[in-house]
PDB file of N, CA, C and O in Angstrom:
ATOM      1  N   MET A  24      27.650 -12.623  21.411  1.00 62.00           N
ATOM      2  CA  MET A  24      27.554 -12.568  19.976  1.00 62.00           C
ATOM      3  C   MET A  24      27.998 -11.184  19.517  1.00 62.00           C
ATOM      4  O   MET A  24      27.783 -10.199  20.206  1.00 62.00           O
ATOM      5  N   LEU A  25      28.572 -11.132  18.334  1.00 66.00           N
ATOM      6  CA  LEU A  25      29.053  -9.865  17.787  1.00 66.00           C
ATOM      7  C   LEU A  25      28.256  -9.477  16.551  1.00 66.00           C
ATOM      8  O   LEU A  25      27.795 -10.337  15.807  1.00 66.00           O
ATOM      9  N   ASP A  26      28.122  -8.173  16.300  1.00 68.00           N
ATOM     10  CA  ASP A  26      27.459  -7.729  15.084  1.00 68.00           C
ATOM     11  C   ASP A  26      28.482  -7.663  13.947  1.00 68.00           C
ATOM     12  O   ASP A  26      29.636  -8.048  14.101  1.00 68.00           O
ATOM     13  N   TYR A  27      28.065  -7.144  12.804  1.00 68.00           N
ATOM     14  CA  TYR A  27      28.930  -7.109  11.626  1.00 68.00           C
ATOM     15  C   TYR A  27      30.155  -6.214  11.792  1.00 68.00           C
ATOM     16  O   TYR A  27      31.121  -6.332  11.038  1.00 68.00           O
ATOM     17  N   THR A  28      30.155  -5.331  12.773  1.00 79.00           N
ATOM     18  CA  THR A  28      31.316  -4.471  12.999  1.00 79.00           C
ATOM     19  C   THR A  28      32.248  -5.031  14.073  1.00 79.00           C
ATOM     20  O   THR A  28      33.272  -4.445  14.359  1.00 79.00           O
ATOM     21  N   GLY A  29      31.847  -6.153  14.683  1.00 74.00           N
ATOM     22  CA  GLY A  29      32.657  -6.759  15.735  1.00 74.00           C
ATOM     23  C   GLY A  29      32.294  -6.296  17.130  1.00 74.00           C
ATOM     24  O   GLY A  29      32.923  -6.669  18.105  1.00 74.00           O
ATOM     25  N   LYS A  30      31.253  -5.459  17.233  1.00 79.00           N
ATOM     26  CA  LYS A  30      30.807  -4.982  18.540  1.00 79.00           C
ATOM     27  C   LYS A  30      29.866  -6.002  19.173  1.00 79.00           C
ATOM     28  O   LYS A  30      29.162  -6.722  18.490  1.00 79.00           O
ATOM     29  N   GLU A  31      29.847  -6.013  20.507  1.00 77.00           N
ATOM     30  CA  GLU A  31      28.988  -6.912  21.280  1.00 77.00           C
ATOM     31  C   GLU A  31      27.522  -6.678  20.916  1.00 77.00           C
ATOM     32  O   GLU A  31      27.065  -5.540  20.831  1.00 77.00           O
ATOM     33  N   TYR A  32      26.786  -7.744  20.653  1.00 69.00           N
ATOM     34  CA  TYR A  32      25.362  -7.678  20.318  1.00 69.00           C
ATOM     35  C   TYR A  32      24.623  -8.669  21.215  1.00 69.00           C
ATOM     36  O   TYR A  32      24.639  -9.870  20.962  1.00 69.00           O
ATOM     37  N   PRO A  33      23.995  -8.196  22.288  1.00 69.00           N
ATOM     38  CA  PRO A  33      23.350  -9.123  23.221  1.00 69.00           C
ATOM     39  C   PRO A  33      22.067  -9.716  22.642  1.00 69.00           C
ATOM     40  O   PRO A  33      21.297  -9.028  21.983  1.00 69.00           O
ATOM     41  N   ILE A  34      21.860 -10.993  22.894  1.00 67.00           N
ATOM     42  CA  ILE A  34      20.619 -11.659  22.527  1.00 67.00           C
ATOM     43  C   ILE A  34      19.745 -11.679  23.777  1.00 67.00           C
ATOM     44  O   ILE A  34      20.174 -12.108  24.836  1.00 67.00           O
ATOM     45  N   LYS A  35      18.535 -11.208  23.655  1.00 66.00           N
ATOM     46  CA  LYS A  35      17.649 -11.100  24.810  1.00 66.00           C
ATOM     47  C   LYS A  35      17.130 -12.476  25.238  1.00 66.00           C
ATOM     48  O   LYS A  35      16.917 -13.341  24.415  1.00 66.00           O
ATOM     49  N   LYS A  36      16.917 -12.625  26.546  1.00 67.00           N
ATOM     50  CA  LYS A  36      16.373 -13.875  27.089  1.00 67.00           C
ATOM     51  C   LYS A  36      14.879 -13.951  26.806  1.00 67.00           C
ATOM     52  O   LYS A  36      14.173 -12.956  26.823  1.00 67.00           O
ATOM     53  N   MET A  37      14.409 -15.174  26.563  1.00 69.00           N
ATOM     54  CA  MET A  37      13.001 -15.384  26.281  1.00 69.00           C
ATOM     55  C   MET A  37      12.305 -15.945  27.521  1.00 69.00           C
ATOM     56  O   MET A  37      12.942 -16.482  28.409  1.00 69.00           O
ATOM     57  N   ASN A  38      10.997 -15.805  27.556  1.00 75.00           N
ATOM     58  CA  ASN A  38      10.222 -16.455  28.607  1.00 75.00           C
ATOM     59  C   ASN A  38       9.168 -17.328  27.937  1.00 75.00           C
ATOM     60  O   ASN A  38       9.106 -17.414  26.714  1.00 75.00           O
ATOM     61  N   LYS A  39       8.309 -18.000  28.741  1.00 76.00           N
ATOM     62  CA  LYS A  39       7.366 -18.964  28.171  1.00 76.00           C
ATOM     63  C   LYS A  39       6.310 -18.338  27.274  1.00 76.00           C
ATOM     64  O   LYS A  39       5.612 -19.044  26.561  1.00 76.00           O
ATOM     65  N   LYS A  40       6.180 -17.025  27.271  1.00 77.00           N
ATOM     66  CA  LYS A  40       5.222 -16.355  26.387  1.00 77.00           C
ATOM     67  C   LYS A  40       5.832 -16.030  25.022  1.00 77.00           C
ATOM     68  O   LYS A  40       5.152 -15.509  24.156  1.00 77.00           O
ATOM     69  N   HIS A  41       7.117 -16.319  24.848  1.00 81.00           N
ATOM     70  CA  HIS A  41       7.791 -16.028  23.588  1.00 81.00           C
ATOM     71  C   HIS A  41       7.763 -17.243  22.664  1.00 81.00           C
ATOM     72  O   HIS A  41       7.921 -18.373  23.107  1.00 81.00           O
ATOM     73  N   LEU A  42       7.572 -16.978  21.394  1.00 82.00           N
ATOM     74  CA  LEU A  42       7.545 -18.033  20.393  1.00 82.00           C
ATOM     75  C   LEU A  42       8.847 -18.831  20.407  1.00 82.00           C
ATOM     76  O   LEU A  42       8.839 -20.055  20.250  1.00 82.00           O
ATOM     77  N   GLU A  43       9.961 -18.169  20.634  1.00 80.00           N
ATOM     78  CA  GLU A  43      11.247 -18.863  20.668  1.00 80.00           C
ATOM     79  C   GLU A  43      11.279 -19.938  21.752  1.00 80.00           C
ATOM     80  O   GLU A  43      11.879 -20.994  21.578  1.00 80.00           O
ATOM     81  N   SER A  44      10.603 -19.683  22.863  1.00 81.00           N
ATOM     82  CA  SER A  44      10.544 -20.656  23.960  1.00 81.00           C
ATOM     83  C   SER A  44       9.793 -21.912  23.521  1.00 81.00           C
ATOM     84  O   SER A  44      10.220 -23.027  23.791  1.00 81.00           O
ATOM     85  N   LEU A  45       8.674 -21.745  22.837  1.00 79.00           N
ATOM     86  CA  LEU A  45       7.908 -22.875  22.329  1.00 79.00           C
ATOM     87  C   LEU A  45       8.747 -23.692  21.345  1.00 79.00           C
ATOM     88  O   LEU A  45       8.840 -24.910  21.451  1.00 79.00           O
ATOM     89  N   LEU A  46       9.369 -23.015  20.401  1.00 82.00           N
ATOM     90  CA  LEU A  46      10.144 -23.708  19.373  1.00 82.00           C
ATOM     91  C   LEU A  46      11.381 -24.395  19.949  1.00 82.00           C
ATOM     92  O   LEU A  46      11.792 -25.445  19.467  1.00 82.00           O
ATOM     93  N   ASP A  47      11.946 -23.827  21.000  1.00 81.00           N
ATOM     94  CA  ASP A  47      13.143 -24.396  21.607  1.00 81.00           C
ATOM     95  C   ASP A  47      12.873 -25.756  22.261  1.00 81.00           C
ATOM     96  O   ASP A  47      13.795 -26.522  22.493  1.00 81.00           O
ATOM     97  N   HIS A  48      11.618 -26.078  22.535  1.00 81.00           N
ATOM     98  CA  HIS A  48      11.287 -27.374  23.136  1.00 81.00           C
ATOM     99  C   HIS A  48      11.302 -28.519  22.124  1.00 81.00           C
ATOM    100  O   HIS A  48      11.145 -29.673  22.492  1.00 81.00           O
ATOM    101  N   SER A  49      11.489 -28.217  20.859  1.00 81.00           N
ATOM    102  CA  SER A  49      11.570 -29.259  19.844  1.00 81.00           C
ATOM    103  C   SER A  49      12.799 -30.139  20.099  1.00 81.00           C
ATOM    104  O   SER A  49      13.861 -29.634  20.447  1.00 81.00           O
ATOM    105  N   PRO A  50      12.679 -31.455  19.934  1.00 88.00           N
ATOM    106  CA  PRO A  50      13.842 -32.332  20.128  1.00 88.00           C
ATOM    107  C   PRO A  50      14.836 -32.258  18.966  1.00 88.00           C
ATOM    108  O   PRO A  50      15.900 -32.851  19.015  1.00 88.00           O
ATOM    109  N   TYR A  51      14.491 -31.534  17.917  1.00 88.00           N
ATOM    110  CA  TYR A  51      15.334 -31.459  16.720  1.00 88.00           C
ATOM    111  C   TYR A  51      16.164 -30.184  16.711  1.00 88.00           C
ATOM    112  O   TYR A  51      15.737 -29.149  17.198  1.00 88.00           O
ATOM    113  N   GLN A  52      17.344 -30.252  16.126  1.00 90.00           N
ATOM    114  CA  GLN A  52      18.219 -29.087  16.015  1.00 90.00           C
ATOM    115  C   GLN A  52      17.681 -28.088  15.000  1.00 90.00           C
ATOM    116  O   GLN A  52      17.793 -26.889  15.180  1.00 90.00           O
ATOM    117  N   ASN A  53      17.099 -28.592  13.911  1.00 91.00           N
ATOM    118  CA  ASN A  53      16.530 -27.758  12.857  1.00 91.00           C
ATOM    119  C   ASN A  53      15.109 -28.240  12.606  1.00 91.00           C
ATOM    120  O   ASN A  53      14.865 -29.446  12.530  1.00 91.00           O
ATOM    121  N   SER A  54      14.173 -27.314  12.463  1.00 89.00           N
ATOM    122  CA  SER A  54      12.774 -27.706  12.293  1.00 89.00           C
ATOM    123  C   SER A  54      12.056 -26.799  11.310  1.00 89.00           C
ATOM    124  O   SER A  54      12.371 -25.620  11.193  1.00 89.00           O
ATOM    125  N   PHE A  55      11.060 -27.377  10.613  1.00 90.00           N
ATOM    126  CA  PHE A  55      10.082 -26.598   9.856  1.00 90.00           C
ATOM    127  C   PHE A  55       8.749 -26.878  10.510  1.00 90.00           C
ATOM    128  O   PHE A  55       8.318 -28.031  10.597  1.00 90.00           O
ATOM    129  N   ILE A  56       8.089 -25.857  10.998  1.00 88.00           N
ATOM    130  CA  ILE A  56       6.826 -26.010  11.700  1.00 88.00           C
ATOM    131  C   ILE A  56       5.746 -25.296  10.904  1.00 88.00           C
ATOM    132  O   ILE A  56       5.849 -24.094  10.635  1.00 88.00           O
ATOM    133  N   GLN A  57       4.718 -26.041  10.488  1.00 93.00           N
ATOM    134  CA  GLN A  57       3.609 -25.434   9.764  1.00 93.00           C
ATOM    135  C   GLN A  57       2.767 -24.600  10.723  1.00 93.00           C
ATOM    136  O   GLN A  57       2.573 -24.969  11.870  1.00 93.00           O
ATOM    137  N   CYS A  58       2.278 -23.488  10.237  1.00 92.00           N
ATOM    138  CA  CYS A  58       1.471 -22.586  11.066  1.00 92.00           C
ATOM    139  C   CYS A  58      -0.022 -22.864  10.874  1.00 92.00           C
ATOM    140  O   CYS A  58      -0.796 -21.980  10.521  1.00 92.00           O
ATOM    141  N   ASN A  59      -0.422 -24.112  11.098  1.00 91.00           N
ATOM    142  CA  ASN A  59      -1.830 -24.454  10.937  1.00 91.00           C
ATOM    143  C   ASN A  59      -2.431 -25.106  12.178  1.00 91.00           C
ATOM    144  O   ASN A  59      -3.550 -25.568  12.148  1.00 91.00           O
ATOM    145  N   GLY A  60      -1.717 -25.142  13.285  1.00 88.00           N
ATOM    146  CA  GLY A  60      -2.241 -25.711  14.522  1.00 88.00           C
ATOM    147  C   GLY A  60      -2.822 -24.641  15.428  1.00 88.00           C
ATOM    148  O   GLY A  60      -2.793 -23.444  15.124  1.00 88.00           O
ATOM    149  N   ASN A  61      -3.379 -25.070  16.551  1.00 91.00           N
ATOM    150  CA  ASN A  61      -3.968 -24.131  17.519  1.00 91.00           C
ATOM    151  C   ASN A  61      -2.952 -23.125  18.037  1.00 91.00           C
ATOM    152  O   ASN A  61      -3.281 -21.961  18.266  1.00 91.00           O
ATOM    153  N   TRP A  62      -1.719 -23.561  18.240  1.00 87.00           N
ATOM    154  CA  TRP A  62      -0.683 -22.668  18.760  1.00 87.00           C
ATOM    155  C   TRP A  62      -0.478 -21.472  17.830  1.00 87.00           C
ATOM    156  O   TRP A  62      -0.176 -20.370  18.283  1.00 87.00           O
ATOM    157  N   ALA A  63      -0.646 -21.676  16.512  1.00 92.00           N
ATOM    158  CA  ALA A  63      -0.380 -20.619  15.527  1.00 92.00           C
ATOM    159  C   ALA A  63      -1.515 -19.609  15.431  1.00 92.00           C
ATOM    160  O   ALA A  63      -1.372 -18.576  14.782  1.00 92.00           O
ATOM    161  N   GLN A  64      -2.649 -19.888  16.070  1.00 94.00           N
ATOM    162  CA  GLN A  64      -3.791 -18.987  16.022  1.00 94.00           C
ATOM    163  C   GLN A  64      -3.786 -17.966  17.155  1.00 94.00           C
ATOM    164  O   GLN A  64      -4.586 -17.045  17.166  1.00 94.00           O
ATOM    165  N   LYS A  65      -2.902 -18.166  18.154  1.00 92.00           N
ATOM    166  CA  LYS A  65      -2.871 -17.211  19.262  1.00 92.00           C
ATOM    167  C   LYS A  65      -1.701 -16.245  19.122  1.00 92.00           C
ATOM    168  O   LYS A  65      -0.751 -16.505  18.387  1.00 92.00           O
ATOM    169  N   LYS A  66      -1.804 -15.127  19.806  1.00 92.00           N
ATOM    170  CA  LYS A  66      -0.774 -14.094  19.733  1.00 92.00           C
ATOM    171  C   LYS A  66       0.449 -14.523  20.551  1.00 92.00           C
ATOM    172  O   LYS A  66       0.320 -14.996  21.674  1.00 92.00           O
ATOM    173  N   TRP A  67       1.626 -14.381  19.961  1.00 90.00           N
ATOM    174  CA  TRP A  67       2.896 -14.716  20.605  1.00 90.00           C
ATOM    175  C   TRP A  67       3.805 -13.505  20.601  1.00 90.00           C
ATOM    176  O   TRP A  67       3.751 -12.670  19.707  1.00 90.00           O
ATOM    177  N   ARG A  68       4.667 -13.452  21.577  1.00 87.00           N
ATOM    178  CA  ARG A  68       5.753 -12.464  21.593  1.00 87.00           C
ATOM    179  C   ARG A  68       6.961 -13.112  20.939  1.00 87.00           C
ATOM    180  O   ARG A  68       7.140 -14.319  21.009  1.00 87.00           O
ATOM    181  N   ALA A  69       7.779 -12.293  20.331  1.00 84.00           N
ATOM    182  CA  ALA A  69       9.003 -12.797  19.700  1.00 84.00           C
ATOM    183  C   ALA A  69      10.013 -11.659  19.626  1.00 84.00           C
ATOM    184  O   ALA A  69       9.671 -10.495  19.828  1.00 84.00           O
ATOM    185  N   TYR A  70      11.252 -12.027  19.352  1.00 79.00           N
ATOM    186  CA  TYR A  70      12.306 -11.031  19.141  1.00 79.00           C
ATOM    187  C   TYR A  70      12.680 -11.053  17.667  1.00 79.00           C
ATOM    188  O   TYR A  70      13.295 -11.988  17.179  1.00 79.00           O
ATOM    189  N   GLU A  71      12.254 -10.041  16.962  1.00 78.00           N
ATOM    190  CA  GLU A  71      12.562  -9.924  15.547  1.00 78.00           C
ATOM    191  C   GLU A  71      14.028  -9.537  15.385  1.00 78.00           C
ATOM    192  O   GLU A  71      14.486  -8.569  15.997  1.00 78.00           O
ATOM    193  N   GLY A  72      14.748 -10.296  14.600  1.00 70.00           N
ATOM    194  CA  GLY A  72      16.169 -10.022  14.405  1.00 70.00           C
ATOM    195  C   GLY A  72      16.991 -10.250  15.660  1.00 70.00           C
ATOM    196  O   GLY A  72      18.102  -9.766  15.770  1.00 70.00           O
ATOM    197  N   GLY A  73      16.447 -10.972  16.626  1.00 64.00           N
ATOM    198  CA  GLY A  73      17.185 -11.276  17.848  1.00 64.00           C
ATOM    199  C   GLY A  73      17.066 -10.248  18.950  1.00 64.00           C
ATOM    200  O   GLY A  73      17.449 -10.509  20.066  1.00 64.00           O
ATOM    201  N   GLY A  74      16.519  -9.064  18.668  1.00 71.00           N
ATOM    202  CA  GLY A  74      16.506  -8.052  19.707  1.00 71.00           C
ATOM    203  C   GLY A  74      15.311  -7.113  19.748  1.00 71.00           C
ATOM    204  O   GLY A  74      15.066  -6.482  20.748  1.00 71.00           O
ATOM    205  N   MET A  75      14.549  -7.016  18.663  1.00 79.00           N
ATOM    206  CA  MET A  75      13.431  -6.080  18.644  1.00 79.00           C
ATOM    207  C   MET A  75      12.142  -6.808  19.024  1.00 79.00           C
ATOM    208  O   MET A  75      11.676  -7.683  18.295  1.00 79.00           O
ATOM    209  N   PRO A  76      11.543  -6.488  20.196  1.00 83.00           N
ATOM    210  CA  PRO A  76      10.340  -7.193  20.621  1.00 83.00           C
ATOM    211  C   PRO A  76       9.150  -6.888  19.724  1.00 83.00           C
ATOM    212  O   PRO A  76       8.962  -5.754  19.281  1.00 83.00           O
ATOM    213  N   THR A  77       8.365  -7.920  19.440  1.00 88.00           N
ATOM    214  CA  THR A  77       7.175  -7.782  18.621  1.00 88.00           C
ATOM    215  C   THR A  77       6.135  -8.794  19.080  1.00 88.00           C
ATOM    216  O   THR A  77       6.476  -9.758  19.749  1.00 88.00           O
ATOM    217  N   SER A  78       4.879  -8.583  18.754  1.00 92.00           N
ATOM    218  CA  SER A  78       3.799  -9.535  19.013  1.00 92.00           C
ATOM    219  C   SER A  78       3.066  -9.784  17.709  1.00 92.00           C
ATOM    220  O   SER A  78       2.818  -8.847  16.945  1.00 92.00           O
ATOM    221  N   PHE A  79       2.693 -11.045  17.452  1.00 91.00           N
ATOM    222  CA  PHE A  79       1.978 -11.379  16.226  1.00 91.00           C
ATOM    223  C   PHE A  79       1.302 -12.735  16.351  1.00 91.00           C
ATOM    224  O   PHE A  79       1.603 -13.516  17.244  1.00 91.00           O
ATOM    225  N   VAL A  80       0.363 -13.008  15.436  1.00 94.00           N
ATOM    226  CA  VAL A  80      -0.292 -14.304  15.324  1.00 94.00           C
ATOM    227  C   VAL A  80       0.361 -15.003  14.136  1.00 94.00           C
ATOM    228  O   VAL A  80       0.193 -14.572  12.993  1.00 94.00           O
ATOM    229  N   PRO A  81       1.146 -16.057  14.373  1.00 92.00           N
ATOM    230  CA  PRO A  81       1.903 -16.693  13.283  1.00 92.00           C
ATOM    231  C   PRO A  81       1.064 -17.081  12.061  1.00 92.00           C
ATOM    232  O   PRO A  81       1.491 -16.869  10.924  1.00 92.00           O
ATOM    233  N   ALA A  82      -0.136 -17.645  12.265  1.00 95.00           N
ATOM    234  CA  ALA A  82      -0.952 -18.099  11.139  1.00 95.00           C
ATOM    235  C   ALA A  82      -1.402 -16.949  10.238  1.00 95.00           C
ATOM    236  O   ALA A  82      -1.707 -17.166   9.065  1.00 95.00           O
ATOM    237  N   GLN A  83      -1.420 -15.724  10.750  1.00 95.00           N
ATOM    238  CA  GLN A  83      -1.820 -14.573   9.943  1.00 95.00           C
ATOM    239  C   GLN A  83      -0.686 -14.072   9.058  1.00 95.00           C
ATOM    240  O   GLN A  83      -0.925 -13.344   8.102  1.00 95.00           O
ATOM    241  N   GLN A  84       0.551 -14.456   9.367  1.00 93.00           N
ATOM    242  CA  GLN A  84       1.695 -13.917   8.632  1.00 93.00           C
ATOM    243  C   GLN A  84       2.553 -14.965   7.941  1.00 93.00           C
ATOM    244  O   GLN A  84       3.304 -14.635   7.027  1.00 93.00           O
ATOM    245  N   TYR A  85       2.474 -16.214   8.394  1.00 92.00           N
ATOM    246  CA  TYR A  85       3.387 -17.239   7.870  1.00 92.00           C
ATOM    247  C   TYR A  85       2.653 -18.524   7.521  1.00 92.00           C
ATOM    248  O   TYR A  85       1.671 -18.888   8.161  1.00 92.00           O
ATOM    249  N   ASP A  86       3.169 -19.236   6.524  1.00 95.00           N
ATOM    250  CA  ASP A  86       2.714 -20.594   6.236  1.00 95.00           C
ATOM    251  C   ASP A  86       3.449 -21.575   7.138  1.00 95.00           C
ATOM    252  O   ASP A  86       2.929 -22.610   7.512  1.00 95.00           O
ATOM    253  N   GLY A  87       4.683 -21.234   7.451  1.00 93.00           N
ATOM    254  CA  GLY A  87       5.501 -22.080   8.306  1.00 93.00           C
ATOM    255  C   GLY A  87       6.701 -21.303   8.819  1.00 93.00           C
ATOM    256  O   GLY A  87       6.972 -20.185   8.365  1.00 93.00           O
ATOM    257  N   ILE A  88       7.392 -21.905   9.774  1.00 90.00           N
ATOM    258  CA  ILE A  88       8.551 -21.261  10.389  1.00 90.00           C
ATOM    259  C   ILE A  88       9.733 -22.214  10.351  1.00 90.00           C
ATOM    260  O   ILE A  88       9.604 -23.386  10.718  1.00 90.00           O
ATOM    261  N   LEU A  89      10.876 -21.727   9.891  1.00 90.00           N
ATOM    262  CA  LEU A  89      12.132 -22.474   9.984  1.00 90.00           C
ATOM    263  C   LEU A  89      12.787 -22.092  11.297  1.00 90.00           C
ATOM    264  O   LEU A  89      12.935 -20.903  11.588  1.00 90.00           O
ATOM    265  N   PHE A  90      13.170 -23.078  12.077  1.00 87.00           N
ATOM    266  CA  PHE A  90      13.790 -22.815  13.372  1.00 87.00           C
ATOM    267  C   PHE A  90      15.108 -23.558  13.466  1.00 87.00           C
ATOM    268  O   PHE A  90      15.178 -24.751  13.203  1.00 87.00           O
ATOM    269  N   PHE A  91      16.160 -22.837  13.815  1.00 88.00           N
ATOM    270  CA  PHE A  91      17.493 -23.406  14.007  1.00 88.00           C
ATOM    271  C   PHE A  91      17.920 -23.130  15.435  1.00 88.00           C
ATOM    272  O   PHE A  91      17.974 -21.973  15.847  1.00 88.00           O
ATOM    273  N   LYS A  92      18.211 -24.190  16.201  1.00 84.00           N
ATOM    274  CA  LYS A  92      18.598 -23.989  17.607  1.00 84.00           C
ATOM    275  C   LYS A  92      19.940 -23.298  17.731  1.00 84.00           C
ATOM    276  O   LYS A  92      20.149 -22.503  18.630  1.00 84.00           O
ATOM    277  N   TYR A  93      20.863 -23.619  16.859  1.00 84.00           N
ATOM    278  CA  TYR A  93      22.202 -23.039  16.943  1.00 84.00           C
ATOM    279  C   TYR A  93      22.578 -22.412  15.604  1.00 84.00           C
ATOM    280  O   TYR A  93      22.461 -23.049  14.568  1.00 84.00           O
ATOM    281  N   VAL A  94      22.998 -21.173  15.659  1.00 80.00           N
ATOM    282  CA  VAL A  94      23.451 -20.473  14.460  1.00 80.00           C
ATOM    283  C   VAL A  94      24.758 -19.757  14.786  1.00 80.00           C
ATOM    284  O   VAL A  94      25.067 -19.504  15.945  1.00 80.00           O
ATOM    285  N   SER A  95      25.506 -19.435  13.761  1.00 80.00           N
ATOM    286  CA  SER A  95      26.713 -18.636  13.948  1.00 80.00           C
ATOM    287  C   SER A  95      26.737 -17.598  12.836  1.00 80.00           C
ATOM    288  O   SER A  95      26.223 -17.833  11.746  1.00 80.00           O
ATOM    289  N   PRO A  96      27.308 -16.453  13.118  1.00 73.00           N
ATOM    290  CA  PRO A  96      27.309 -15.389  12.105  1.00 73.00           C
ATOM    291  C   PRO A  96      28.191 -15.745  10.913  1.00 73.00           C
ATOM    292  O   PRO A  96      29.182 -16.459  11.043  1.00 73.00           O
ATOM    293  N   ALA A  97      27.774 -15.253   9.763  1.00 78.00           N
ATOM    294  CA  ALA A  97      28.567 -15.440   8.548  1.00 78.00           C
ATOM    295  C   ALA A  97      29.786 -14.520   8.599  1.00 78.00           C
ATOM    296  O   ALA A  97      29.762 -13.470   9.244  1.00 78.00           O
ATOM    297  N   TYR A  98      30.837 -14.911   7.919  1.00 77.00           N
ATOM    298  CA  TYR A  98      32.027 -14.080   7.852  1.00 77.00           C
ATOM    299  C   TYR A  98      32.203 -13.625   6.410  1.00 77.00           C
ATOM    300  O   TYR A  98      32.172 -14.428   5.482  1.00 77.00           O
ATOM    301  N   PHE A  99      32.351 -12.326   6.213  1.00 76.00           N
ATOM    302  CA  PHE A  99      32.573 -11.756   4.892  1.00 76.00           C
ATOM    303  C   PHE A  99      33.883 -10.994   4.894  1.00 76.00           C
ATOM    304  O   PHE A  99      34.072 -10.090   5.713  1.00 76.00           O
ATOM    305  N   ASP A 100      34.763 -11.342   3.994  1.00 76.00           N
ATOM    306  CA  ASP A 100      36.034 -10.639   3.865  1.00 76.00           C
ATOM    307  C   ASP A 100      35.816  -9.469   2.910  1.00 76.00           C
ATOM    308  O   ASP A 100      35.650  -9.658   1.711  1.00 76.00           O
ATOM    309  N   VAL A 101      35.803  -8.272   3.430  1.00 72.00           N
ATOM    310  CA  VAL A 101      35.521  -7.089   2.616  1.00 72.00           C
ATOM    311  C   VAL A 101      36.784  -6.279   2.319  1.00 72.00           C
ATOM    312  O   VAL A 101      36.696  -5.120   1.932  1.00 72.00           O
ATOM    313  N   SER A 102      37.925  -6.898   2.492  1.00 73.00           N
ATOM    314  CA  SER A 102      39.161  -6.179   2.218  1.00 73.00           C
ATOM    315  C   SER A 102      39.313  -5.903   0.726  1.00 73.00           C
ATOM    316  O   SER A 102      38.733  -6.593  -0.118  1.00 73.00           O
ATOM    317  N   GLU A 103      40.079  -4.908   0.391  1.00 70.00           N
ATOM    318  CA  GLU A 103      40.274  -4.487  -1.006  1.00 70.00           C
ATOM    319  C   GLU A 103      40.811  -5.618  -1.875  1.00 70.00           C
ATOM    320  O   GLU A 103      40.419  -5.763  -3.016  1.00 70.00           O
ATOM    321  N   LYS A 104      41.689  -6.432  -1.357  1.00 69.00           N
ATOM    322  CA  LYS A 104      42.323  -7.484  -2.176  1.00 69.00           C
ATOM    323  C   LYS A 104      41.321  -8.546  -2.644  1.00 69.00           C
ATOM    324  O   LYS A 104      41.579  -9.244  -3.597  1.00 69.00           O
ATOM    325  N   ASN A 105      40.174  -8.668  -1.979  1.00 61.00           N
ATOM    326  CA  ASN A 105      39.201  -9.693  -2.353  1.00 61.00           C
ATOM    327  C   ASN A 105      38.009  -9.139  -3.128  1.00 61.00           C
ATOM    328  O   ASN A 105      37.093  -9.882  -3.435  1.00 61.00           O
ATOM    329  N   ARG A 106      38.022  -7.892  -3.491  1.00 63.00           N
ATOM    330  CA  ARG A 106      36.932  -7.311  -4.263  1.00 63.00           C
ATOM    331  C   ARG A 106      37.147  -7.563  -5.738  1.00 63.00           C
ATOM    332  O   ARG A 106      38.242  -7.446  -6.254  1.00 63.00           O
ATOM    333  N   GLU A 107      36.055  -7.892  -6.403  1.00 62.00           N
ATOM    334  CA  GLU A 107      36.120  -8.097  -7.864  1.00 62.00           C
ATOM    335  C   GLU A 107      36.026  -6.747  -8.559  1.00 62.00           C
ATOM    336  O   GLU A 107      35.365  -5.836  -8.089  1.00 62.00           O
ATOM    337  N   GLU A 108      36.670  -6.646  -9.655  1.00 57.00           N
ATOM    338  CA  GLU A 108      36.637  -5.408 -10.448  1.00 57.00           C
ATOM    339  C   GLU A 108      35.359  -5.306 -11.221  1.00 57.00           C
ATOM    340  O   GLU A 108      34.793  -6.187 -11.679  1.00 57.00           O
TER     341      GLU A 108
END
């Protein structure tokens, strides 16, 4: 994966203690998961922004989580010819 400047941006691998691992077991490509079950009451590890490790209890911070199995970066044309005056 590349960042906004075109440089390599590695996505870290998850393990079974990471929230991403739990969500990845969903049979759906896109999901909304409410944070009101037992799983949401325990502390999970996650990668914020794809690379910064963090730990949190989902129910304390979120009502729900949107999860997308596959994403691709947006493309923005920032050349001078496409800028509005």
